[in-house]
Every structure is written in structure tokens, then in C-alpha cells.
Amino acid sequence: MGFRNDFMWGAATSSYQIEGGVSGTGKGKNVWDVFTKEPGKIFGGHTGDMACDHYHRFREDVRIMKEIGLKAYRFSIDWSRVLPEGSGKVNEEGMAFYSALIDELLKNGIEPFITLYHWELPYELYKRGGWMNPQIADWFGDYAALIAERFSDRVKNFFTLNEPQCFVGLGFLNGVHAPGLKSPLRDTFEMAHNALRAHGRAVQQLRTHAQQPLTIGYAPTSGVCYPETEKPEDIEAARQMYFSIPENMENWTWNVSWWSDPVLFGHYPEEGLARYEKYLPRITEEDLRLISEPIDIYGQNIYNGRCFRMGADGKPEEVIRTAGYGRTGCGWPVTPECLRWGPKFLYERYKKPIYITENGMSAHDIVSVDGRVHDPNRIDFLAKYLRELQKATDDTDIRGYFHWSLMDNFEWDKGYSERFGMVYVDFLTQERILKDSALWYRDLIHTNGAGLR
Ligand code: IFM
């Protein structure tokens, strides 16, 4: 079928990873502002204090987006920038920054997509229990109401949470991300449940305070399971594995159905309820009604996957990667098939229009002697992945694709050591250089993906 005429070709970023503007701006601290100051936590002792200085350079960045021809831009709001204590007093300077960014995007014909939470938990709320405190659903809801009141006159598209798998798993289970805790399993299930309740409350509040009909979604992540062949049994093996519940408790958050079934179906998956029984908090009917507040679109971040076939014993078996398989700068496998089968399986199961809310690769890009940044690997990655996404459009309602990321940025515990952008950022001078991949993407957008065939 190919991409729809109104397909949203976009790029994504998140606030802490690009904004800077940490001091003297009225912003409160979030857990990352604090965690990055702890010795030994982040590669090279890097912090997001300056990042890409987008807070001061957003007009230049929007001009770059325009040059690439982006139809859409997905960015997140730093909760602690607009509500320094997480609730209560508003930082008007922070609100003015996002308002000006939105105006600039619209002036340049770029559709804004706001993510409410891309891991910037206000430190003041963390001190009050953060995700462990059931009140967080209301704190997050009130924050969503504020954003809708101020911005929904101009912004129609919202995502609530980005990758709850990561902010609970990496932040509270293995502790490599802020706030860096290794919490008891029981606590992590409670936090996960509260995060889903917060999602539901935000959906309600966005709609209640909306100044126009909104398109609201959610943006979890997953490693996709894809089939070795198109034989129905292999497809079934991959589908089963994609929605299965991991046995390894150290990595329990890394799955789809625990996070998405309650949102879309109003109940947790049976397999998970059985396996996790001893760790679960009290889950009420009222909670499940809140969590499953209807949404309009389903966002999914997809970077890679694992291959499965149906074994002779009728059970799915993993196809081992071949020696020397392709890997990105940070070592993630290159598996383009995930961008075909992931959206297809998700659409079959959840029946919502799909947005790929993040996809891309890190590479150790450098400025060449000609002053340009040549990134043929990223172009190759994109061509292969997007060709697979195009195949998925035959039977799946796919509305948009956001490349991660617009520009190189602060890659969490890896600091600035991994470059995910299609725009190179010199972190000493803040100079931006469009990489070859940005020019390739510009041409692709121009033909609505025709060049992929
Ligand atoms: O940079 C991150 C982003 O914040 C969340 N998804 C994965 C990206 C690459 O690691």
C-alpha cells in the first residue's frame, strides 16, 4: 500500500536530553538533575546541565527541522521546569519557553506532538514517594490539566508516558538510571501500577481541559519478536513470544503485555497475574477503569528484535543470531524486520492506529576533513528499517514515524558517548551540522517514502 498521504514523518527528542537551561530559569530539579551529580553514575561525569542548549537555541533547531522537511516533531515537557515542586506553583518562564517552541513549530508548518513524561520526575515528588505514592496519579493528572489548559489551543497530539518499562526497570530495578535504586520487586510492581494509573488520570485530564478534540496516546517500548519465515507457524511463534511475560525477574519490566493490556483491554495479562502474584499490589476495578481510559493512538518505540520459529515440539524457539551480525554503536543488533512485525502484531492485538514514536541508531559519528558528517551506516539502517515499515502498511494502520533522534544528545548513563542524531552537535561550541542521513531523510520525506521501493 505505501505510506498515507498525510503520513507524519517526524523526529523526536526529550527535554532532559537536549534542553540544558538548568539554572537561572526557575526550573526545579528532577531526578536526573540530581543523579547526574553523583560520582561514577554517568559516562565521563557528563550531565544534562547544558546538553544541546536547546532552551536557548530552539529557534535555530526548528529552522533545521524545517530544512529537513519534518512534518512533525515529538518533544517532551520537563515536568520540573513547569512545576518546580511537581505540583502547585507554576514556573511561568518554563511555560513561556514551551509556548514559544510550539508557536515556532506551527509557524514553520511542523505539527507538535507533546510527550508529558520522558523520565523527568520532579525531585520534590520523588522525596514524597514518587511513583510509590498512589497520589502520583493526581499529581500527574494536575500537570496534564495545566498543559492542556495552556497548550491544547495549538497542540492536538499528546503522549502520556514514554517507555515505562525503562523508567521503572532501569531507574528502580537495576538502578543504572535515575534515581539509581535497586528496589524490592514488590515496590517495582507498585510503581508500575501507579504509573499506569497516572497515565489514565492524565488522559482524563487532557480531555477535560482540551480546547479542541485531541489525539492522545501512550509510548511504551519493546524488543520485537519477529518470525524467521512467513510460514503461519513461525508467525504464530513470534506473536506468542512478543506478548509473553518474561521469566527472568531481574528484567521483568521488559515486556509488552503487562504495560499495554491494562491500558487497552482494562486487565492485566493472566500469565503475568499468575507469575507475579506474590509481588502484586492491591489492584481494584476502579484502578483498571482509570488505567483503561480510552486513547486514540498507540505509540511504540522500536529499535530491534529477536527472531523466532516454531520448534518441532510445537513451542517457539529462538533463531540464534549469526556470527558477526550487524550492530549499532552502542551494540544493539540491527534487525530491520522488527519494524514490519512489531506494528503488525500490535495493531492486530490493540486495534489502534500506530505511531512509531522512536527508532534509530547510535553511531560514533565524526566531522570529516570536508567539514561534513558522513553516516552511511545510519542511512543504510534507515533504508532497511523503513522498507520494512512500508511493508507493514499493507495491513496495518500506521500514521507516523519519529526518528530518534533529531540531534545528538545526552544518552542517559552513557552521557554524550553515543550519537543518535541525524544532526551532529558539537558539545563544546554547540554548532549543529546536518549529517548525510538528515539530507537522505529530507529527500525521503519529499517523496513520501517512494525512494524506498
Ligand atoms: O535516548 C533514548 C530515549 O530517551 C528513550 N528511548 C531509547 C533512546 C536511545 O537509547
XYZ file of C-alpha atoms and ligand atoms in Angstrom:
463
model
C 0.000 0.000 0.000
C 2.685 2.509 0.953
C 2.619 5.457 3.315
C -0.550 7.527 3.645
C -0.532 10.942 2.012
C -0.747 12.563 5.429
C 1.965 10.336 6.935
C 3.738 12.135 9.770
C 7.441 11.995 9.012
C 8.998 13.248 12.189
C 11.846 13.236 14.643
C 11.823 13.025 18.418
C 13.781 14.359 21.398
C 13.247 14.617 25.130
C 13.651 17.558 27.449
C 16.484 16.488 29.761
C 18.438 15.080 26.835
C 18.546 18.343 24.872
C 17.352 21.403 26.753
C 20.056 22.477 29.188
C 18.796 25.724 30.726
C 19.005 24.197 34.158
C 19.984 27.142 36.315
C 18.562 30.653 36.473
C 15.409 29.623 34.620
C 13.086 28.990 37.549
C 13.210 25.267 36.888
C 13.007 22.801 39.773
C 15.227 19.759 39.962
C 14.189 16.423 38.551
C 15.706 13.068 39.453
C 18.166 13.321 36.559
C 19.415 16.736 37.692
C 20.348 15.067 40.970
C 21.502 11.638 39.749
C 23.972 13.029 37.202
C 25.850 14.782 40.013
C 26.544 11.503 41.823
C 30.120 10.364 41.131
C 30.521 7.341 38.891
C 26.975 7.117 37.625
C 27.327 8.653 34.168
C 29.985 8.101 31.499
C 32.659 10.782 31.851
C 30.729 12.508 34.639
C 28.578 14.151 31.958
C 25.356 15.936 32.886
C 22.400 17.473 31.063
C 23.143 20.936 32.500
C 23.993 22.279 29.048
C 23.094 19.347 26.757
C 22.276 20.876 23.335
C 21.329 24.211 24.898
C 18.052 23.831 23.067
C 16.431 26.013 25.722
C 18.261 28.983 24.209
C 18.660 27.711 20.644
C 15.239 26.270 19.865
C 14.618 28.712 17.010
C 17.742 27.501 15.233
C 16.670 23.909 15.888
C 13.229 24.491 14.414
C 14.898 26.061 11.379
C 16.894 22.838 10.990
C 13.707 20.769 11.287
C 12.205 22.899 8.536
C 15.278 22.379 6.375
C 14.911 18.610 6.774
C 11.243 18.965 5.870
C 9.880 17.379 9.050
C 6.105 17.204 9.157
C 6.073 16.536 12.892
C 8.234 16.961 15.954
C 7.829 14.969 19.150
C 9.295 16.584 22.247
C 8.732 16.205 25.960
C 7.992 18.723 28.648
C 10.156 18.703 31.730
C 7.556 18.443 34.488
C 10.007 20.079 36.900
C 10.557 23.027 34.558
C 6.895 23.992 34.569
C 6.040 22.855 38.095
C 9.297 23.170 40.074
C 7.832 21.275 43.021
C 5.853 18.881 40.860
C 2.559 20.423 41.878
C 1.343 23.831 42.949
C 3.299 26.888 41.865
C 3.832 27.276 38.109
C 7.147 28.486 36.674
C 5.889 30.932 34.050
C 9.307 31.206 32.426
C 9.215 27.482 31.716
C 5.688 27.692 30.325
C 6.759 30.604 28.110
C 9.620 28.526 26.701
C 7.336 25.671 25.606
C 4.727 28.103 24.337
C 7.307 29.853 22.152
C 8.590 26.488 20.882
C 5.055 25.470 19.898
C 4.495 28.785 18.099
C 7.772 28.441 16.259
C 6.891 24.909 15.132
C 3.467 25.936 13.902
C 4.875 28.981 12.112
C 7.123 26.566 10.229
C 4.348 24.110 9.387
C 5.586 21.412 11.804
C 2.987 19.517 13.825
C 3.879 19.353 17.539
C 3.462 16.080 19.454
C 3.935 16.532 23.194
C 5.130 13.768 25.498
C 4.201 14.546 29.086
C 6.744 12.310 30.744
C 10.103 11.278 29.378
C 11.621 10.436 32.784
C 11.844 13.902 34.370
C 10.317 13.061 37.741
C 10.375 16.256 39.858
C 12.771 15.680 42.729
C 10.315 17.184 45.210
C 7.782 14.495 44.268
C 10.431 11.816 44.449
C 11.041 12.901 48.041
C 7.330 12.398 48.688
C 7.495 8.819 47.432
C 7.382 9.475 43.694
C 5.940 6.516 41.816
C 5.458 4.638 45.103
C 2.951 7.208 46.298
C -0.553 6.488 44.918
C -1.155 10.244 44.922
C 1.113 10.481 41.906
C -1.856 9.752 39.661
C -3.389 13.055 40.774
C -0.099 14.954 40.643
C 0.439 13.770 37.102
C -3.197 14.454 36.230
C -2.966 18.031 37.522
C 0.191 18.566 35.498
C -1.606 17.213 32.394
C -4.511 19.584 33.066
C -2.121 22.540 33.195
C -0.518 21.549 29.900
C -3.907 21.116 28.240
C -5.150 24.454 29.570
C -2.143 26.332 28.235
C -1.222 24.474 25.056
C -4.146 22.475 23.686
C -5.400 25.524 21.805
C -2.431 24.893 19.498
C -1.356 21.304 20.142
C -3.647 18.397 19.255
C -1.365 15.418 19.818
C -0.216 14.104 23.169
C 1.554 11.069 24.519
C 1.436 10.417 28.245
C 4.365 8.205 29.345
C 7.488 7.347 27.405
C 8.867 3.842 27.954
C 7.518 2.979 31.402
C 9.486 -0.273 31.020
C 12.673 1.777 31.229
C 11.918 4.355 33.846
C 10.727 1.658 36.240
C 13.188 -1.057 35.146
C 16.350 0.977 34.698
C 15.551 3.528 37.382
C 14.285 1.297 40.181
C 15.112 -2.323 39.368
C 18.699 -2.381 38.139
C 19.451 1.210 39.087
C 21.549 2.350 36.130
C 19.198 5.268 35.500
C 17.923 7.944 37.879
C 17.202 7.735 40.706
C 19.543 4.736 40.705
C 17.726 2.376 43.065
C 17.589 -1.389 43.304
C 14.172 -1.598 44.870
C 12.444 -4.720 46.123
C 10.412 -6.392 43.373
C 7.184 -5.683 45.178
C 7.897 -1.959 45.070
C 8.576 -2.040 41.349
C 5.152 -3.601 40.687
C 3.526 -0.967 42.834
C 5.344 1.790 40.942
C 4.358 0.246 37.628
C 0.727 0.143 38.710
C 0.828 3.755 39.859
C 2.467 4.779 36.595
C -0.417 3.201 34.688
C -2.927 4.917 36.967
C -1.125 8.201 36.332
C -1.369 7.573 32.594
C -5.144 7.087 32.909
C -5.601 10.181 35.027
C -3.603 12.247 32.539
C -5.798 11.030 29.675
C -8.896 12.112 31.620
C -7.445 15.495 32.477
C -6.172 16.187 28.970
C -9.662 15.568 27.596
C -11.391 17.562 30.327
C -9.194 20.601 29.757
C -8.825 20.287 25.993
C -9.667 23.280 23.879
C -10.172 21.139 20.775
C -10.571 17.389 20.123
C -7.258 15.746 21.000
C -5.402 12.695 19.776
C -3.989 11.001 22.853
C -1.610 8.064 23.001
C 0.927 6.249 25.068
C 4.541 5.472 24.104
C 5.880 2.235 25.584
C 8.866 0.345 24.193
C 9.650 -3.254 23.359
C 12.086 -5.607 21.751
C 10.021 -7.099 18.940
C 9.812 -10.842 18.261
C 9.657 -11.486 14.533
C 9.320 -14.720 12.521
C 12.090 -16.473 10.665
C 9.814 -17.130 7.665
C 6.291 -16.198 6.620
C 5.015 -19.677 7.455
C 1.931 -19.288 9.684
C 3.512 -21.381 12.438
C 6.617 -19.177 12.576
C 4.457 -16.072 12.635
C 2.481 -17.567 15.486
C 5.695 -18.409 17.368
C 6.856 -14.798 17.088
C 3.456 -13.416 18.070
C 3.288 -15.621 21.171
C 6.774 -14.609 22.249
C 6.147 -10.912 21.622
C 3.267 -10.833 24.092
C 4.682 -13.320 26.568
C 5.775 -12.495 30.112
C 9.496 -12.868 30.857
C 10.548 -15.472 33.391
C 13.617 -13.538 34.455
C 12.502 -11.356 37.348
C 15.607 -9.183 37.104
C 14.291 -7.980 33.805
C 10.570 -8.297 34.368
C 9.646 -4.835 33.085
C 10.907 -5.711 29.617
C 7.656 -6.886 28.051
C 4.666 -5.549 26.156
C 1.531 -7.041 27.614
C 1.969 -6.095 31.285
C 2.139 -2.453 30.219
C -0.296 -2.365 27.341
C -3.063 -4.915 28.036
C -4.373 -2.943 31.037
C -4.354 0.280 29.013
C -6.141 -1.183 26.010
C -8.107 -4.101 27.500
C -8.677 -2.983 31.078
C -6.999 -6.015 32.633
C -3.508 -7.357 33.248
C -2.472 -10.460 31.276
C -3.365 -13.745 33.012
C 0.148 -15.129 32.505
C 1.589 -12.156 34.398
C -1.008 -12.238 37.167
C -0.055 -15.848 37.813
C 3.711 -15.397 37.598
C 3.901 -12.165 39.591
C 1.169 -12.934 42.111
C 3.331 -12.673 45.209
C 4.670 -9.252 44.288
C 1.471 -7.518 43.246
C -0.128 -4.568 44.994
C -3.884 -4.402 45.501
C -5.440 -3.873 42.067
C -9.025 -2.641 42.116
C -11.709 -2.492 39.443
C -11.638 1.270 39.828
C -7.883 1.300 39.089
C -8.414 -0.758 35.946
C -11.191 1.552 34.748
C -8.858 4.506 35.229
C -5.927 2.810 33.512
C -8.066 1.893 30.502
C -9.429 5.379 29.917
C -9.795 5.278 26.101
C -6.904 6.506 23.995
C -6.854 7.273 20.281
C -3.469 6.109 19.053
C -0.802 3.655 20.091
C 2.797 4.840 20.088
C 5.596 2.314 20.167
C 9.340 2.804 20.383
C 11.096 0.070 18.389
C 14.828 -0.375 17.942
C 15.439 -4.086 17.427
C 14.129 -7.560 17.940
C 14.735 -11.289 18.173
C 13.883 -13.915 15.600
C 11.685 -16.953 16.329
C 10.431 -20.072 14.591
C 8.020 -22.765 15.739
C 10.017 -25.710 17.003
C 9.286 -29.353 16.216
C 7.793 -29.691 19.714
C 5.200 -27.030 18.903
C 6.930 -24.441 21.113
C 8.546 -21.209 19.893
C 12.312 -21.421 19.602
C 14.746 -18.559 19.149
C 16.841 -18.379 15.999
C 20.365 -17.646 17.177
C 21.972 -14.593 15.599
C 24.683 -15.378 13.076
C 28.313 -14.691 13.923
C 29.260 -11.132 13.060
C 25.666 -9.853 12.980
C 25.236 -6.119 12.416
C 25.327 -3.910 15.492
C 24.954 -0.222 16.168
C 27.444 1.986 18.011
C 26.048 1.008 21.403
C 25.970 -2.642 20.397
C 22.279 -3.069 19.677
C 21.515 -5.598 16.912
C 20.375 -4.319 13.525
C 17.127 -6.153 12.801
C 15.002 -4.242 10.268
C 12.215 -6.885 10.362
C 11.130 -5.547 13.749
C 9.641 -2.507 12.048
C 7.345 -4.689 9.987
C 6.227 -7.280 12.515
C 6.099 -5.092 15.622
C 3.461 -2.677 14.318
C 1.548 -5.534 12.670
C 1.282 -7.585 15.869
C 0.438 -4.512 17.956
C -2.275 -3.401 15.562
C -3.811 -6.884 15.426
C -3.916 -7.041 19.210
C -4.775 -3.495 20.251
C -6.577 -2.225 17.134
C -5.368 1.361 17.409
C -3.605 3.427 14.751
C 0.119 3.086 15.264
C 2.863 5.672 15.515
C 6.493 4.604 15.689
C 7.393 7.071 18.406
C 11.130 6.281 18.348
C 13.513 4.379 16.085
C 17.093 4.998 15.094
C 20.667 4.037 15.887
C 23.716 5.384 17.624
C 26.980 5.663 15.738
C 30.339 7.128 16.628
C 29.995 9.906 14.070
C 32.835 12.347 13.474
C 33.285 15.525 11.468
C 35.272 14.658 8.330
C 38.025 16.721 6.714
C 35.434 18.224 4.382
C 33.562 19.591 7.417
C 30.612 17.258 6.834
C 29.369 14.305 8.856
C 29.106 11.180 6.734
C 26.989 8.498 8.341
C 26.375 5.826 5.696
C 25.538 3.236 8.342
C 22.618 5.297 9.576
C 21.327 5.799 6.036
C 21.558 2.067 5.426
C 19.830 1.358 8.743
C 17.004 3.740 7.918
C 16.555 2.476 4.374
C 16.269 -1.114 5.593
C 14.031 -0.376 8.579
C 11.723 1.961 6.708
C 11.354 -0.512 3.863
C 10.059 -2.986 6.421
C 7.744 -0.374 7.894
C 6.412 0.270 4.433
C 5.597 -3.434 4.065
C 3.603 -3.235 7.280
C 1.364 -0.540 5.785
C -0.271 -3.285 3.652
C -2.354 -4.456 6.570
C -1.582 -2.073 9.437
C -2.794 1.459 10.066
C 0.480 3.334 10.534
C 0.184 7.078 10.895
C 3.691 8.310 11.549
C 7.350 7.683 12.255
C 9.596 9.679 14.598
C 13.297 9.234 14.107
C 15.299 9.052 17.324
C 16.742 11.466 17.425
C 16.601 14.824 15.771
C 20.035 15.649 17.147
C 22.844 14.096 19.147
C 22.080 14.423 22.819
C 22.612 13.245 26.380
C 22.234 9.476 26.217
C 21.464 8.927 29.908
C 24.097 6.793 31.711
C 26.205 6.858 28.534
C 26.468 10.644 28.633
C 27.455 12.099 25.271
C 29.367 8.998 24.169
C 26.632 7.717 21.845
C 25.302 9.833 18.985
C 21.728 9.048 17.937
C 21.005 12.241 15.979
C 20.625 12.977 12.316
C 22.014 16.354 13.241
C 25.526 16.401 14.680
C 26.076 18.553 17.764
C 29.498 19.781 18.781
C 29.025 19.837 22.541
C 31.832 22.352 23.045
C 30.677 25.005 20.597
C 27.015 23.964 20.167
C 27.499 24.049 16.417
C 24.952 21.903 14.552
C 25.815 20.063 11.326
C 23.251 18.159 9.289
C 24.604 14.630 8.828
C 24.231 12.923 5.463
C 21.332 10.946 6.958
C 19.390 14.182 7.552
C 19.729 15.047 3.861
C 18.708 11.493 2.935
C 15.672 11.741 5.232
C 14.778 15.113 3.686
C 14.641 13.511 0.240
C 12.673 10.558 1.541
C 10.089 12.829 3.154
C 9.853 14.781 -0.061
C 8.801 11.661 -1.993
C 6.707 10.282 0.893
C 8.935 7.231 1.025
C 8.772 6.464 -2.694
C 12.555 6.108 -2.816
C 12.383 3.017 -0.609
C 10.829 0.719 -3.211
O 17.727 8.059 24.177
C 16.793 7.072 24.438
C 15.424 7.674 24.692
O 15.445 8.616 25.700
C 14.447 6.592 25.074
N 14.461 5.526 24.109
C 15.714 4.987 23.685
C 16.666 6.105 23.292
C 18.033 5.511 22.882
O 18.583 4.813 23.949
